[in-house]
Structures are given as C-alpha cells and as structure tokens.
Tab-separated table of C-alpha atoms and ligand atoms in Angstrom:
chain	number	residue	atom	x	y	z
I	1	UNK	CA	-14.283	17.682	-29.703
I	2	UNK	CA	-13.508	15.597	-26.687
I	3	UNK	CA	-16.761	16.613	-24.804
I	4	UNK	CA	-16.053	14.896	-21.665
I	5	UNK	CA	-17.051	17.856	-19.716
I	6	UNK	CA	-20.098	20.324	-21.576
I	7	UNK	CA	-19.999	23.749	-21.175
I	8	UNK	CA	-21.549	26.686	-22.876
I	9	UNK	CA	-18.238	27.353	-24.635
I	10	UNK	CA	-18.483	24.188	-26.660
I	11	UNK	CA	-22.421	24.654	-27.003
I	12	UNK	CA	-22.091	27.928	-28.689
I	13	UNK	CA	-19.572	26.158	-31.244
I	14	UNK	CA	-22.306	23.450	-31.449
I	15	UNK	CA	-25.179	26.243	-32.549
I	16	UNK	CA	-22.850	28.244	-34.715
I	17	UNK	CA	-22.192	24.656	-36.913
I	18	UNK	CA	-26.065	24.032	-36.891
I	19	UNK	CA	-26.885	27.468	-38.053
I	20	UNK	CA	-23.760	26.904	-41.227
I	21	UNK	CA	-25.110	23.350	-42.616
I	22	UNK	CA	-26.142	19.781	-41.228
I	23	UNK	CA	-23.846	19.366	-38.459
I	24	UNK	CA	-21.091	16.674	-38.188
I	25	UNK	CA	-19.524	15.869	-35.063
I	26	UNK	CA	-15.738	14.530	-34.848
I	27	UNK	CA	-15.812	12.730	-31.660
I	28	UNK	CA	-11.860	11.759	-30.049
I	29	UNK	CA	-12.032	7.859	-29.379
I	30	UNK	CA	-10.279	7.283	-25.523
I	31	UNK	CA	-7.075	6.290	-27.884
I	32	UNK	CA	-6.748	9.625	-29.857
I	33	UNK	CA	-7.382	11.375	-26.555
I	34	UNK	CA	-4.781	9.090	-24.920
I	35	UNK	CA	-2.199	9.520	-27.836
I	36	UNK	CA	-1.788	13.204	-26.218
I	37	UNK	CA	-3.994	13.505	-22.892
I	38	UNK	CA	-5.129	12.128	-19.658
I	39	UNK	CA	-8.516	10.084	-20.292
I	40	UNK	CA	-11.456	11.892	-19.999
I	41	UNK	CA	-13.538	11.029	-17.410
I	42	UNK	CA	-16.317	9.267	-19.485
I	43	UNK	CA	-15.892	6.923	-22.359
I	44	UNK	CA	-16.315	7.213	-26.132
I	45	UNK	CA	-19.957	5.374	-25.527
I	46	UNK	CA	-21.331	7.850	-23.014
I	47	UNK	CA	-19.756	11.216	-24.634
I	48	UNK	CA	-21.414	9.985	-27.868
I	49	UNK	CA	-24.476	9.816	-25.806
I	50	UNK	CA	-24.013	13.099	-24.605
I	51	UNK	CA	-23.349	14.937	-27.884
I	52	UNK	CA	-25.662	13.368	-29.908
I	53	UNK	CA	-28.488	14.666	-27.879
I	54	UNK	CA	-27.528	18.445	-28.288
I	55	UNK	CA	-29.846	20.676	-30.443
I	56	UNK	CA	-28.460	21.219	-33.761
I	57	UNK	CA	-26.131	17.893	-34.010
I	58	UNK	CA	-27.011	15.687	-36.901
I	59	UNK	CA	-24.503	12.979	-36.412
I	60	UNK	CA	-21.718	12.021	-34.234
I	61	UNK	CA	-18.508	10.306	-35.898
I	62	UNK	CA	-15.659	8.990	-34.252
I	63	UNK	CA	-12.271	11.086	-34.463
I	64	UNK	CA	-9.596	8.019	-34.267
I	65	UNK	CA	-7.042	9.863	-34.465
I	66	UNK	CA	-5.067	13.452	-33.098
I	67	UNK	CA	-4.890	14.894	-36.482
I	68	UNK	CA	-7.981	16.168	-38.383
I	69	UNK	CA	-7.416	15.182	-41.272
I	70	UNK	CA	-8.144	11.471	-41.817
I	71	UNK	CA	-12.173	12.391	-41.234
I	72	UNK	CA	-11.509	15.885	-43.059
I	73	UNK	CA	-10.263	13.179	-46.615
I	74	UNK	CA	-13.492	10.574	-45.607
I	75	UNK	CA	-16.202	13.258	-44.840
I	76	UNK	CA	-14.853	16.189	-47.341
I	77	UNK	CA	-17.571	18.747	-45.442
I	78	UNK	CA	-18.007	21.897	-46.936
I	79	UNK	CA	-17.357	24.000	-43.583
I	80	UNK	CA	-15.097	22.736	-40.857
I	81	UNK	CA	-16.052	24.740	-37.585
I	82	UNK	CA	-13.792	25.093	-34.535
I	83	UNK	CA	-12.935	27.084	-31.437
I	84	UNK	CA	-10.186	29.792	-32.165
I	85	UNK	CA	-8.143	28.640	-28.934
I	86	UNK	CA	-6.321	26.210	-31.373
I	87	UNK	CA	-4.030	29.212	-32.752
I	88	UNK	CA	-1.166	28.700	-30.506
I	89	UNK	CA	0.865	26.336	-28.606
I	90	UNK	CA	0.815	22.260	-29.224
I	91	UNK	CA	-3.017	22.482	-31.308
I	92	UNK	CA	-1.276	25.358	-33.570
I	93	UNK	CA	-0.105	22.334	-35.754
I	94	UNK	CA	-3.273	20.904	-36.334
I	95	UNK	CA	-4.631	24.187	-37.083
I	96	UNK	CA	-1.845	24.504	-40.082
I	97	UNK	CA	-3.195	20.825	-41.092
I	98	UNK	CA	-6.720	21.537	-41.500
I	99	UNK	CA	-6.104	24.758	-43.490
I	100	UNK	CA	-3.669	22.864	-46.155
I	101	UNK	CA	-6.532	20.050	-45.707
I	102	UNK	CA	-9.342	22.622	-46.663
I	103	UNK	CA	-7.865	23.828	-49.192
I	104	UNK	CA	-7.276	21.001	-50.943
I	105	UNK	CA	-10.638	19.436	-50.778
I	106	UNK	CA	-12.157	22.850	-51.804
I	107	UNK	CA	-14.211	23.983	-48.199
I	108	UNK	CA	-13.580	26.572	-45.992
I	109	UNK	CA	-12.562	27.295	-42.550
I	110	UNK	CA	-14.643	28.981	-39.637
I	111	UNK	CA	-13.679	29.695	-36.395
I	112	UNK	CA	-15.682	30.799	-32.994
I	113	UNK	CA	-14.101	33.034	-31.052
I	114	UNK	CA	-13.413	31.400	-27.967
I	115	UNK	CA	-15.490	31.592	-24.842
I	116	UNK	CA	-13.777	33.345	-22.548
I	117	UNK	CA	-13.481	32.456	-18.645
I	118	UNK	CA	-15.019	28.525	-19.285
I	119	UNK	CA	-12.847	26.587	-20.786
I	120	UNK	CA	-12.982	22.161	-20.357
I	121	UNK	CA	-8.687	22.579	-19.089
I	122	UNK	CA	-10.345	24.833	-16.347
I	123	UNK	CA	-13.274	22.636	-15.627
I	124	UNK	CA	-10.787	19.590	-15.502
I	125	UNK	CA	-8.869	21.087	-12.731
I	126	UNK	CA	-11.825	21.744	-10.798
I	127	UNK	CA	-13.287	18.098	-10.792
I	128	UNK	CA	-10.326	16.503	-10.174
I	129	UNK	CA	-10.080	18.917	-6.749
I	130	UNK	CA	-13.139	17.246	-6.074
I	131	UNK	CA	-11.652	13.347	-6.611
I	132	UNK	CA	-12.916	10.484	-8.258
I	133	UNK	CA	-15.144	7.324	-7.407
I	134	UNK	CA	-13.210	3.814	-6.527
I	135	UNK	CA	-15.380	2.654	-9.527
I	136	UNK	CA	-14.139	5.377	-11.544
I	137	UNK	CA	-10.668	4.477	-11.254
I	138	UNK	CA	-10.679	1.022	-11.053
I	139	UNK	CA	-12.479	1.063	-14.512
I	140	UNK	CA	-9.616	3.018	-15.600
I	141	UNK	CA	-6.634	0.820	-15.960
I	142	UNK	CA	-8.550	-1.566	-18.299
I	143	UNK	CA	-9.611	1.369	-20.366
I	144	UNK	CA	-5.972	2.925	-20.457
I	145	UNK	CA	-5.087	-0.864	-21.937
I	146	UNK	CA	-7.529	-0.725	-24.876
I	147	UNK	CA	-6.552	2.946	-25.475
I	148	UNK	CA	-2.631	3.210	-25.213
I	149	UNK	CA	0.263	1.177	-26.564
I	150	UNK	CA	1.707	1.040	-23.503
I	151	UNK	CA	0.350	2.403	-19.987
I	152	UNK	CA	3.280	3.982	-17.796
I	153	UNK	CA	3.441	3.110	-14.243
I	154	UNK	CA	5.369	4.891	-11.385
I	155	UNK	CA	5.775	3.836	-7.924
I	156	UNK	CA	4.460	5.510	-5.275
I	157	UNK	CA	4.721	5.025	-1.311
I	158	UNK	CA	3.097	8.289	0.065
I	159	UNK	CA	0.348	10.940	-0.772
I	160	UNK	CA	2.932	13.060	-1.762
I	161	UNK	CA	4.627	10.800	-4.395
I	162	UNK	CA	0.421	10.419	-5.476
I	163	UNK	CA	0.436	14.261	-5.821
I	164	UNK	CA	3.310	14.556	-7.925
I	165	UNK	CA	2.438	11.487	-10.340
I	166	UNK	CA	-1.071	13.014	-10.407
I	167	UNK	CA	-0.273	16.423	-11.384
I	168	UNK	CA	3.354	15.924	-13.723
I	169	UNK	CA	3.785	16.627	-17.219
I	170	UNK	CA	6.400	17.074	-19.384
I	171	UNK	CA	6.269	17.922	-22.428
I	172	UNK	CA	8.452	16.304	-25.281
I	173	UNK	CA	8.101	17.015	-29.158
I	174	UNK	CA	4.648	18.651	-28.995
I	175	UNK	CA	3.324	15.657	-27.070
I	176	UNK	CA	2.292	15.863	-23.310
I	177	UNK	CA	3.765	13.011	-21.219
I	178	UNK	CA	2.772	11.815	-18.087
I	179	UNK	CA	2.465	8.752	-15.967
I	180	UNK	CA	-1.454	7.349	-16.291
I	181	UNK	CA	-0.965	5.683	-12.792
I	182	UNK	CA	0.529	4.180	-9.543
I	183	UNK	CA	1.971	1.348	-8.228
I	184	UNK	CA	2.058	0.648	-4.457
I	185	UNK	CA	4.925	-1.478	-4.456
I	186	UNK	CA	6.053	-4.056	-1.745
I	187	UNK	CA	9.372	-2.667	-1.551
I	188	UNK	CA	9.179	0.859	-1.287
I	189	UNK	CA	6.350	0.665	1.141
I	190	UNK	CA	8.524	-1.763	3.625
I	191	UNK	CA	11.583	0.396	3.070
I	192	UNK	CA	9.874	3.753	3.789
I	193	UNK	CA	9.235	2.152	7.226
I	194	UNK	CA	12.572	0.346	7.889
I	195	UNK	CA	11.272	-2.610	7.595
I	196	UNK	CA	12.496	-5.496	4.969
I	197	UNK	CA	10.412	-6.591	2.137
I	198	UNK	CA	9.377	-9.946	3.125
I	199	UNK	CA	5.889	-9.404	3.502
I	200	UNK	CA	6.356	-8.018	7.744
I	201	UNK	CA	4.168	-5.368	6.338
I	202	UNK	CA	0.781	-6.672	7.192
I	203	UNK	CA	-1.872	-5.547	4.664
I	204	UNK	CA	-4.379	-3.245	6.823
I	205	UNK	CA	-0.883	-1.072	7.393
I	206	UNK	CA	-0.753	-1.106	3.679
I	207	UNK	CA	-3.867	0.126	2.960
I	208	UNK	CA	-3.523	2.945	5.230
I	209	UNK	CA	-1.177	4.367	3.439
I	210	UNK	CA	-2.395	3.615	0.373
I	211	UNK	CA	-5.738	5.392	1.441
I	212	UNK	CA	-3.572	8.699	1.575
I	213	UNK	CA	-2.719	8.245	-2.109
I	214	UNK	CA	-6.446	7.577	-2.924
I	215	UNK	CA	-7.141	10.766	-1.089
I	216	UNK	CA	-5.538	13.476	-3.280
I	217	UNK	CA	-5.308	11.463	-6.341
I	218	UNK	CA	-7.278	10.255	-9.412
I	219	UNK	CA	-5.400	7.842	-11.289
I	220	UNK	CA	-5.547	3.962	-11.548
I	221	UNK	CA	-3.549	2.030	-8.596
I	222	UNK	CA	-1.854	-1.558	-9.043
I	223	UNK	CA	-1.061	-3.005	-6.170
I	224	UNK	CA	1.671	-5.396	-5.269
I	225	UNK	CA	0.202	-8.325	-3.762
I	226	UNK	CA	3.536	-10.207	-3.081
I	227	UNK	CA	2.246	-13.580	-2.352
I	228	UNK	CA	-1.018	-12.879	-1.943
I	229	UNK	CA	-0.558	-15.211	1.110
I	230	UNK	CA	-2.744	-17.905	2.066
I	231	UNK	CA	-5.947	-18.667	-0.650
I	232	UNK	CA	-7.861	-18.639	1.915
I	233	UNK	CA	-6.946	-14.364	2.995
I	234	UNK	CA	-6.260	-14.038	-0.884
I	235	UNK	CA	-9.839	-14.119	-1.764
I	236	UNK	CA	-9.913	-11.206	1.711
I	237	UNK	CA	-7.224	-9.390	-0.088
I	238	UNK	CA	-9.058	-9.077	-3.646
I	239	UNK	CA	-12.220	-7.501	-2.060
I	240	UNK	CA	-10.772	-5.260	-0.186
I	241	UNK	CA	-8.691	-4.162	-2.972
I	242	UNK	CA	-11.404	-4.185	-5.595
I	243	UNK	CA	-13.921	-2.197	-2.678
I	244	UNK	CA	-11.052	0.441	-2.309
I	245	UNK	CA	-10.764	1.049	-5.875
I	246	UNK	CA	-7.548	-0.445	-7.206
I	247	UNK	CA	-7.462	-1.325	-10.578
I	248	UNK	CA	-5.368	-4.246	-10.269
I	249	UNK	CA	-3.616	-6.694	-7.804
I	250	UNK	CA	0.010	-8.642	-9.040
I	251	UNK	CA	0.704	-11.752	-7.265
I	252	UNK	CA	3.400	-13.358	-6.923
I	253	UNK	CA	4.722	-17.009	-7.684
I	254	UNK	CA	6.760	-17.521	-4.435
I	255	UNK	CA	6.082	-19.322	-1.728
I	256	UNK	CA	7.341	-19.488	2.028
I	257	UNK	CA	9.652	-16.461	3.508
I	258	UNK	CA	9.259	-14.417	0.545
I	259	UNK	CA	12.558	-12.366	-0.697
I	260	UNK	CA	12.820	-9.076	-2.827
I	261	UNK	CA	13.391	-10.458	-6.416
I	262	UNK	CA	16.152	-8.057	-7.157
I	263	UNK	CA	18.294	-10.207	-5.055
I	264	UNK	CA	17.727	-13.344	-7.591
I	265	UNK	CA	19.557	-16.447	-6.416
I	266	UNK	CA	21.565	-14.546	-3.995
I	267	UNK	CA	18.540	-15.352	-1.705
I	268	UNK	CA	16.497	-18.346	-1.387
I	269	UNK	CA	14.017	-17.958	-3.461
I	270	UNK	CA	11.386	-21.078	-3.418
I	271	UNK	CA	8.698	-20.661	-6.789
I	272	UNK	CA	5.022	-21.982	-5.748
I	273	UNK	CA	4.017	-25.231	-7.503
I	274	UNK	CA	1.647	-24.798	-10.614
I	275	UNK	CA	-1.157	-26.040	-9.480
I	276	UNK	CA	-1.547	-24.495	-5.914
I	277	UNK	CA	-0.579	-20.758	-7.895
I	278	UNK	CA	-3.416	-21.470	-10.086
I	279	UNK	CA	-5.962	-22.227	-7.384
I	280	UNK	CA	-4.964	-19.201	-5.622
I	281	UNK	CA	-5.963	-17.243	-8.985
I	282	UNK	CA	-8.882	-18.957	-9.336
I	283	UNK	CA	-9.677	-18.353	-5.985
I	284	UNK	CA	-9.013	-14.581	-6.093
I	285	UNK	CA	-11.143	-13.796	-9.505
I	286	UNK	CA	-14.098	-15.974	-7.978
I	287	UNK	CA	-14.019	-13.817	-4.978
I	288	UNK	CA	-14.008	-10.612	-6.975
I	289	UNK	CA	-17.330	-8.729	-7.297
I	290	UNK	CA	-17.228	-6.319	-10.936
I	291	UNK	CA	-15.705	-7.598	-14.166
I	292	UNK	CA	-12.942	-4.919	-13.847
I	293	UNK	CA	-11.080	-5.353	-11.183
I	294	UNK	CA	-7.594	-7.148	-12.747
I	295	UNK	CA	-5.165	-10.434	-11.264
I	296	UNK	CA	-2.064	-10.482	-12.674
I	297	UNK	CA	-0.061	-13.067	-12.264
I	298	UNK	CA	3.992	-12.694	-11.975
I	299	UNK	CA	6.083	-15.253	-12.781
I	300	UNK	CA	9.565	-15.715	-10.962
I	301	UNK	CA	10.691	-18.353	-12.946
I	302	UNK	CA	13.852	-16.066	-14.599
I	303	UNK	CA	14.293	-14.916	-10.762
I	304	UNK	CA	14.938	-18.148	-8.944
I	305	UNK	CA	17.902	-19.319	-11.902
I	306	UNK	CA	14.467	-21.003	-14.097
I	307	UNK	CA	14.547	-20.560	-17.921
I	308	UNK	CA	12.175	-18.526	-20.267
I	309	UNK	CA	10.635	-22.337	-21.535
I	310	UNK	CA	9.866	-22.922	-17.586
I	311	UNK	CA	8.204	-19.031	-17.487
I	312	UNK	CA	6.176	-20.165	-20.524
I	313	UNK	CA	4.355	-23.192	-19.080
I	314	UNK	CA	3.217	-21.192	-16.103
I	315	UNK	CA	2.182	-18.309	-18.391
I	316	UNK	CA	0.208	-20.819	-20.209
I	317	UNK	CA	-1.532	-22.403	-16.970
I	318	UNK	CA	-1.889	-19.284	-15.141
I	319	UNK	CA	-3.643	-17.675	-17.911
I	320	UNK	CA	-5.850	-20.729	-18.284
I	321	UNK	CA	-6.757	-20.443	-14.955
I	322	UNK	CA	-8.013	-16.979	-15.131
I	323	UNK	CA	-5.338	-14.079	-14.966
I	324	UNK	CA	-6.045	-10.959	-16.306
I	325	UNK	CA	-2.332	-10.090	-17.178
I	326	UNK	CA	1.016	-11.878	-16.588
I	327	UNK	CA	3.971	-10.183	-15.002
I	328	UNK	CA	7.380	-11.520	-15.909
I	329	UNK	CA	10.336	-10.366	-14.018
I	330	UNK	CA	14.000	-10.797	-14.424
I	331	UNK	CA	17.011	-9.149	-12.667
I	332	UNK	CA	19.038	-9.583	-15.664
I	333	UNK	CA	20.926	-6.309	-16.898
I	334	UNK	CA	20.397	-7.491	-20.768
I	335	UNK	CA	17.049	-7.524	-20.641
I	336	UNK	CA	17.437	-10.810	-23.216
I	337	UNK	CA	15.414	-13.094	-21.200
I	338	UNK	CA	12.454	-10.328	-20.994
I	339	UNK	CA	12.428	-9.834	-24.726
I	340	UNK	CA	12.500	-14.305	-25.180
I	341	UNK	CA	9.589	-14.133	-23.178
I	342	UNK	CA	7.172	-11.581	-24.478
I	343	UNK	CA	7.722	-12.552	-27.930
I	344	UNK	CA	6.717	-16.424	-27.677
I	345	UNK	CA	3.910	-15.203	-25.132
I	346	UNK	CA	2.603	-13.189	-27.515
I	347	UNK	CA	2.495	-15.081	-30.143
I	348	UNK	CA	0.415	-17.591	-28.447
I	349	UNK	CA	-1.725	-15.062	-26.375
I	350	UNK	CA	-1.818	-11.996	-28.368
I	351	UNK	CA	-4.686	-9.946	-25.996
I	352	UNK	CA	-2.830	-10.788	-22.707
I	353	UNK	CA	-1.754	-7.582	-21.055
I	354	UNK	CA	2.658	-8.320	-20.250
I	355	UNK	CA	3.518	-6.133	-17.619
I	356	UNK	CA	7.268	-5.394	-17.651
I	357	UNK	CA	9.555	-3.858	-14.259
I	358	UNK	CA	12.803	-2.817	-16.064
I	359	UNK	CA	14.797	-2.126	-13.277
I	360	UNK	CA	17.787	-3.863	-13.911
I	361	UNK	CA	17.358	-3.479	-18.156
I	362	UNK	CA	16.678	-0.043	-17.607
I	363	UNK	CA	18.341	0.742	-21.001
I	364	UNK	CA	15.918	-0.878	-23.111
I	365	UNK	CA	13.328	2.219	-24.074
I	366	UNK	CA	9.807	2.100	-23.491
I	367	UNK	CA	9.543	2.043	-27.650
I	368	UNK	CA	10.966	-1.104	-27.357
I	369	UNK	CA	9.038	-2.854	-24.744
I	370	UNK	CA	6.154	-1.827	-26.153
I	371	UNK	CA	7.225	-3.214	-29.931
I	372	UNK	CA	8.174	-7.111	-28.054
I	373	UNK	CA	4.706	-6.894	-26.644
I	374	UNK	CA	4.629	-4.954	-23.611
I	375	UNK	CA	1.794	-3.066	-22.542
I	376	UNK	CA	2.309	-1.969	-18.823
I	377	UNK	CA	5.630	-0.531	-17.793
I	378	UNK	CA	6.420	-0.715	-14.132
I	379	UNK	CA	8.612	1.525	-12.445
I	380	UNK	CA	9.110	0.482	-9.031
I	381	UNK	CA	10.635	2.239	-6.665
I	382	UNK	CA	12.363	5.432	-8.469
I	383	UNK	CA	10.878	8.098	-5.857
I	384	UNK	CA	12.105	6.568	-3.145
I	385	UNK	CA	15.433	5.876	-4.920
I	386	UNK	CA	15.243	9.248	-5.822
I	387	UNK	CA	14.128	10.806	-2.423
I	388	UNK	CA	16.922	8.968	0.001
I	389	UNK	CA	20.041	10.084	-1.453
I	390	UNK	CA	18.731	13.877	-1.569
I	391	UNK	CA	17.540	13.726	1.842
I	392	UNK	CA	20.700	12.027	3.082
I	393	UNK	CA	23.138	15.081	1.212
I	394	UNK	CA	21.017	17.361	2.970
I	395	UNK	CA	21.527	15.748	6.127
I	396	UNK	CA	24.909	15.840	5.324
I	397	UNK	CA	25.903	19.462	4.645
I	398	UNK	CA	23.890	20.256	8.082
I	399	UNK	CA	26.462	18.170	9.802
I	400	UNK	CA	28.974	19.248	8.049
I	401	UNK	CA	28.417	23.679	8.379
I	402	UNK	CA	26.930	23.369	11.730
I	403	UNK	CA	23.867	25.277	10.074
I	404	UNK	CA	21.380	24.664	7.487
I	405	UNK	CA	22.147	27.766	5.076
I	406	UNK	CA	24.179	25.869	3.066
I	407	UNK	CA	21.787	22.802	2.531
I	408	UNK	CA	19.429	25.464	0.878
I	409	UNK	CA	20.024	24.928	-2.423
I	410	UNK	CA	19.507	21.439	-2.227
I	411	UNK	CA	16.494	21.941	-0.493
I	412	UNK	CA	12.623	23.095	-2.009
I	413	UNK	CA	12.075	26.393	-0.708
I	414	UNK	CA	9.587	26.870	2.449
I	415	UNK	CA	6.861	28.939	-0.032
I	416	UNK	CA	6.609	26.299	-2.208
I	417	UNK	CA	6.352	23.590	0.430
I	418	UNK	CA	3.104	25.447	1.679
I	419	UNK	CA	1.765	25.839	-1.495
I	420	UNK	CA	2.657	21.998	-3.011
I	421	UNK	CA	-0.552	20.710	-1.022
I	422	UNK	CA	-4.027	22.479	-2.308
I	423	UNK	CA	-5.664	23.724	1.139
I	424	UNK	CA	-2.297	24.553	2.636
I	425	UNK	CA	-3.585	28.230	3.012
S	1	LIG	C1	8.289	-4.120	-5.657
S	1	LIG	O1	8.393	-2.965	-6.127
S	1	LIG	O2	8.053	-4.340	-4.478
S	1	LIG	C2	8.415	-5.264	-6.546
S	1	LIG	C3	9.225	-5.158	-7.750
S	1	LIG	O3	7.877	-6.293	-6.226
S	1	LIG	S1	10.800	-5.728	-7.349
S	1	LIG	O4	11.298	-4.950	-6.200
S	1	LIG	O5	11.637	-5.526	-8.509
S	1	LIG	O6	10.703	-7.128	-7.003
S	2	LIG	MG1	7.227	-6.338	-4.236
C-alpha cells in the first residue's frame, strides 16, 4: 500500500491479513509511487510511521518498485492479501503478475472486497480542494529529485495555467503522466502584461500573480529569478520566496540591462564576473531560513557566443560556492552544446541537479536528457505560446463574420468555462 491517507477501507485489509498469518506490509518508496503517481503527501519515513503502528501489522517493508513481484521472490509469503479494486484498468496488470508470481512460489491469493464509497483517489481529491502548506510544497521539489529520473516542469503565468498543470493527466502505455510542477518564468510573466523581459517587472508585481497560482494549486514552484538583482535585494528576494513557499529560485549570470536569452548574441548580452555571481549565491543561501529551499545557478556562458569549457569553470565555482543545482542554457537548435555540458558536469559532480530549458532543441526527448544527466526539464513558456495564437484566430474569425458563431468551434464552450473553476456554482 501507499498509505499516505488511512481510511477504514485500507484498515479492514490490514485486520483481514492479521487474522490470515503474521502480517507483512509492502510499503511504495516516494520513487515507486513517483514511477506512476503524484507524491503522496507524506514521505516513506512518516507513512512507515503510520503503518507500523496499526493493530495487527508485524512489519513494514519497503515496496521499491511498481510491480509486486521483486518482494513477492525475497519474502515468498504464504498469503498475499489485497483490495479487489486492482481487477481492472492500469493495476489489472499487476494483478496478472502476482497470480503467475503465486503460483510459482507455491502461496495463494486473497482478496478483500473493496470498501465501497472511501476510497484514498477520493480522499486525494478532497485534500487537495483544501490546498497545501508553503512548507509542504517547498519540501516537494527536493523530494521529486531523489524520487524521479527526471522532474517535468511547465510554465505557468496565471491561476488558470496553475489549474490545468495541477489537475492534467494523460495517460500513455499504462503509465499516468503529468507535470510534477511550475515554473513562473520571466518571460511569460512580462509578456502576459506587454511588457519586455528585461526585468521592468518589479518583483512584488510578480508575486502577486504568482500568489494566484499558489491559491488553487499544490505543486512545487521554481521561480525565475533573472538576475536576482543587486546582493544586497537578492538575499530580500530568497526570503520572500522561501516564506511563500517556492521550492526553488534560478538566477541568472547576467549582469546590467538584462536581455531574453533566446535572442543569444543578437542582443547584448554582458555575463557577470565569477566572483561577484558567486557572492551573490553565497549571499542568497546565507539569507535562506530551512535547508530546502533550492539556488540554482544558470549559466549563460553558451548564450553570450562562450564555449562549453568557459560554462564548466563557472559550474565548478558556482557549485563551490553553494548552488543547489546549475542551469545551463543554450539557444542552439542541435542541442550539441547541452549534451557537451551535462556529460563532463556530471562526471565531475554526479549529485548536482542539471536543469535543462529545451526550447530551441526541442527534438531531443526527455529519455534523452535524462540519460546525459538531466534531472529537471524546463518548459518555459508553451501556454502562453500556446494561448496567443488561439486567442488571436478567434479574434480573427469575429472580424472577419461580423459575429461570433463562427469562432465557436475554436472556442471552449460557456458550460465548461463555469464549471473549469471549483466554486463557480
Ligand atoms: C524564461 O522563461 O523567462 C526564461 C527562459 O528565462 S528563456 O526565455 O529561454 O530565457
Ligand atoms: Mg527568464
């Protein structure tokens, strides 16, 4: 079981194992939960807690894995006991697994009838209605690191991009994906305005939007620090960040007017000297008050015309210096450079979170990132990408028929507008 939430329907599976035999339970780690789920709320530690002091459980082991079957070969139990909810859809497969596996070792199958109108799904909905704590989900971004091979990121510049990130899944070869959390990016949040993305956006306007994500969402933020400005409002910056929340701030090697990256040398772009970038970090993770809170530093060396050996050296000292994470960027289309990078990084650093934004090297697959040493993938300004051009045909065919009727199809219709946002009614 995952037993992040305990209801009776899991305690009556609980008392129906104590009653068959000394009771074993299979515990899923955070990284078999994450291999097909959202992270439950508590940790491994604290669920172990939990289930361990139930009535009737002799002994708690950890479940590594999706499949049964590695503990059903170690343990060999007599009995394996289980809710009968697992006879259809994407657990129907694991089912099938631990029957063959039964058999094989000689025990026997029982199942428990499942509890109808509790179920943990329905209890999960529920508390997330309710919201989470800023220490909750700051926590969470770390955890998502130790748990996944790579942690997915999507941009979001509005409560309503939070909503959709929050609540999508899709699912692909009996495996639910989703995006595990949010990035408030520089760009998208200037753009959304009309204004460019040279840091005009001061950061109390920032926040304010960003508090409308926090308000009807869950998952972990990283937050696009640009420059992180002066050290001096850095250190500001960081506890304001950390107090709201956010998992994680990314700053920036640039210094004076600072220039969206995707333009490369097209603009001027002027890289910070060592030494001042890594005062600013030091700066920033002295001011910060919990051990979770993240500073990841983002080198522009590839983006102002600098080579991968250049991006190296700063890795190195910015990492000595304190960063939780390094960012490398590149506007490249081959996505060459990226790979250079995170392989030599990783040799040398091989804990390091690498956060990758492939915008421009968007045909490189997550698979691949994620084998050159990637572990956060960044994408960074897809919804608003996404949003303009729909909003502008629409705009478009209303101008064009004198009357909206035929914009409808390219429009959501009114009833599920009012019922997108929970309290609508
Ligand atoms: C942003 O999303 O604001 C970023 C990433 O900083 S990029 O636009 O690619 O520079
Ligand atoms: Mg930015």
């Amino acid at each position: 079981m995952i037993a992040d939430i305990m209801h009776p329907g899991l305690t009556r599976i609980i008392s129906e194992g104590a009653r068959l035999g000394e009771l074993t339970i299979g515990l899923f780690t955070d990284k078999a939960v994450a291999s097909h789920k959202r992270l439950p709320f508590l940790n491994y530690d604290q669920r172990k807690e939990v289930v361990e002091n139930i009535k009737g459980v002799a002994r708690v082991v950890p479940q590594d894995d999706w499949s049964y079957v590695p503990n059903l070969h170690k343990l060999r139990p007599d009995i394996i006991i289980h809710g009968d909810d697992w006879k259809s859809g994407v657990d129907a497969e694991l089912r099938h697994q631990v029957f063959e596996t039964m058999k094989e070792i000689g025990g026997e199958v029982v199942e428990v009838p499942y509890t109808h109108g509790i179920n943990s799904s329905g209890l999960f909905n529920e508390l997330k209605s309710i919201g989470t704590t800023p220490e909750i989900r700051m926590k969470m971004l770390r955890r998502l690191l130790d748990a996944k091979p790579v942690v997915k990121i999507m941009e979001a510049h509005d409560g309503l991009c939070g909503l959709l990130i929050e609540n999508l899944e899709v699912e692909t070869n009996g495996h639910i994906e989703a995006f595990d959390g949010m990035w408030c990016s520089s760009l998208t949040d200037s753009t959304s305005k009309g204004k460019p993305d040279i840091e005009a956006v001061d950061l109390t306007t920032r926040l304010q939007d960003m508090n409308n994500i926090l308000e009807c969402t869950t998952k972990p933020i990283i937050f696009d620090g640009d420059t992180g400005g002066k050290i001096e409002h850095f250190v500001f910056a960081v506890r304001t960040l950390e107090r709201h929340g956010v998992s994680a701030v990314i700053i920036e090697d640039k210094t004076g007017l600072k220039k969206n990256s995707l333009f490369g040398t097209d603009a001027v772009q002027t890289q910070d000297s060592i030494e001042h970038f890594c005062q600013k970090i030091r700066a920033g993770k002295e001011a910060q008050i919990t051990s979770d809170f993240m500073i990841i530093a983002r080198i522009e060396s590839l983006i102002a015309g600098k080579d991968v050996d250049d991006a190296l050296i700063r890795a190195d000292a910015y990492v000595e210096s304190g960063a939780d994470g390094i960012m490398i960027h590149s506007k490249e289309k081959s996505g060459e450079d990226i790979r250079q990078f995170c392989q030599r990084f990783r040799k040398k650093h091989p804990k390091v979170p690498i956060v990758a934004v492939p915008t421009t090297y968007n045909h490189i697959h997550e698979t691949e990132l994620c084998e050159w040493g990637v572990n956060i993938i960044i994408y960074a300004n897809h919804l608003l990408r996404a949003a303009y051009p729909a909003m502008k045909a629409a705009a478009e065919t209303i101008l064009k028929n004198g009357r909206s009727l035929e914009a409808d199809p390219l429009c959501m219709p009114i009833k599920e507008i009012l019922e997108l946002i929970p309290g609508t009614k």
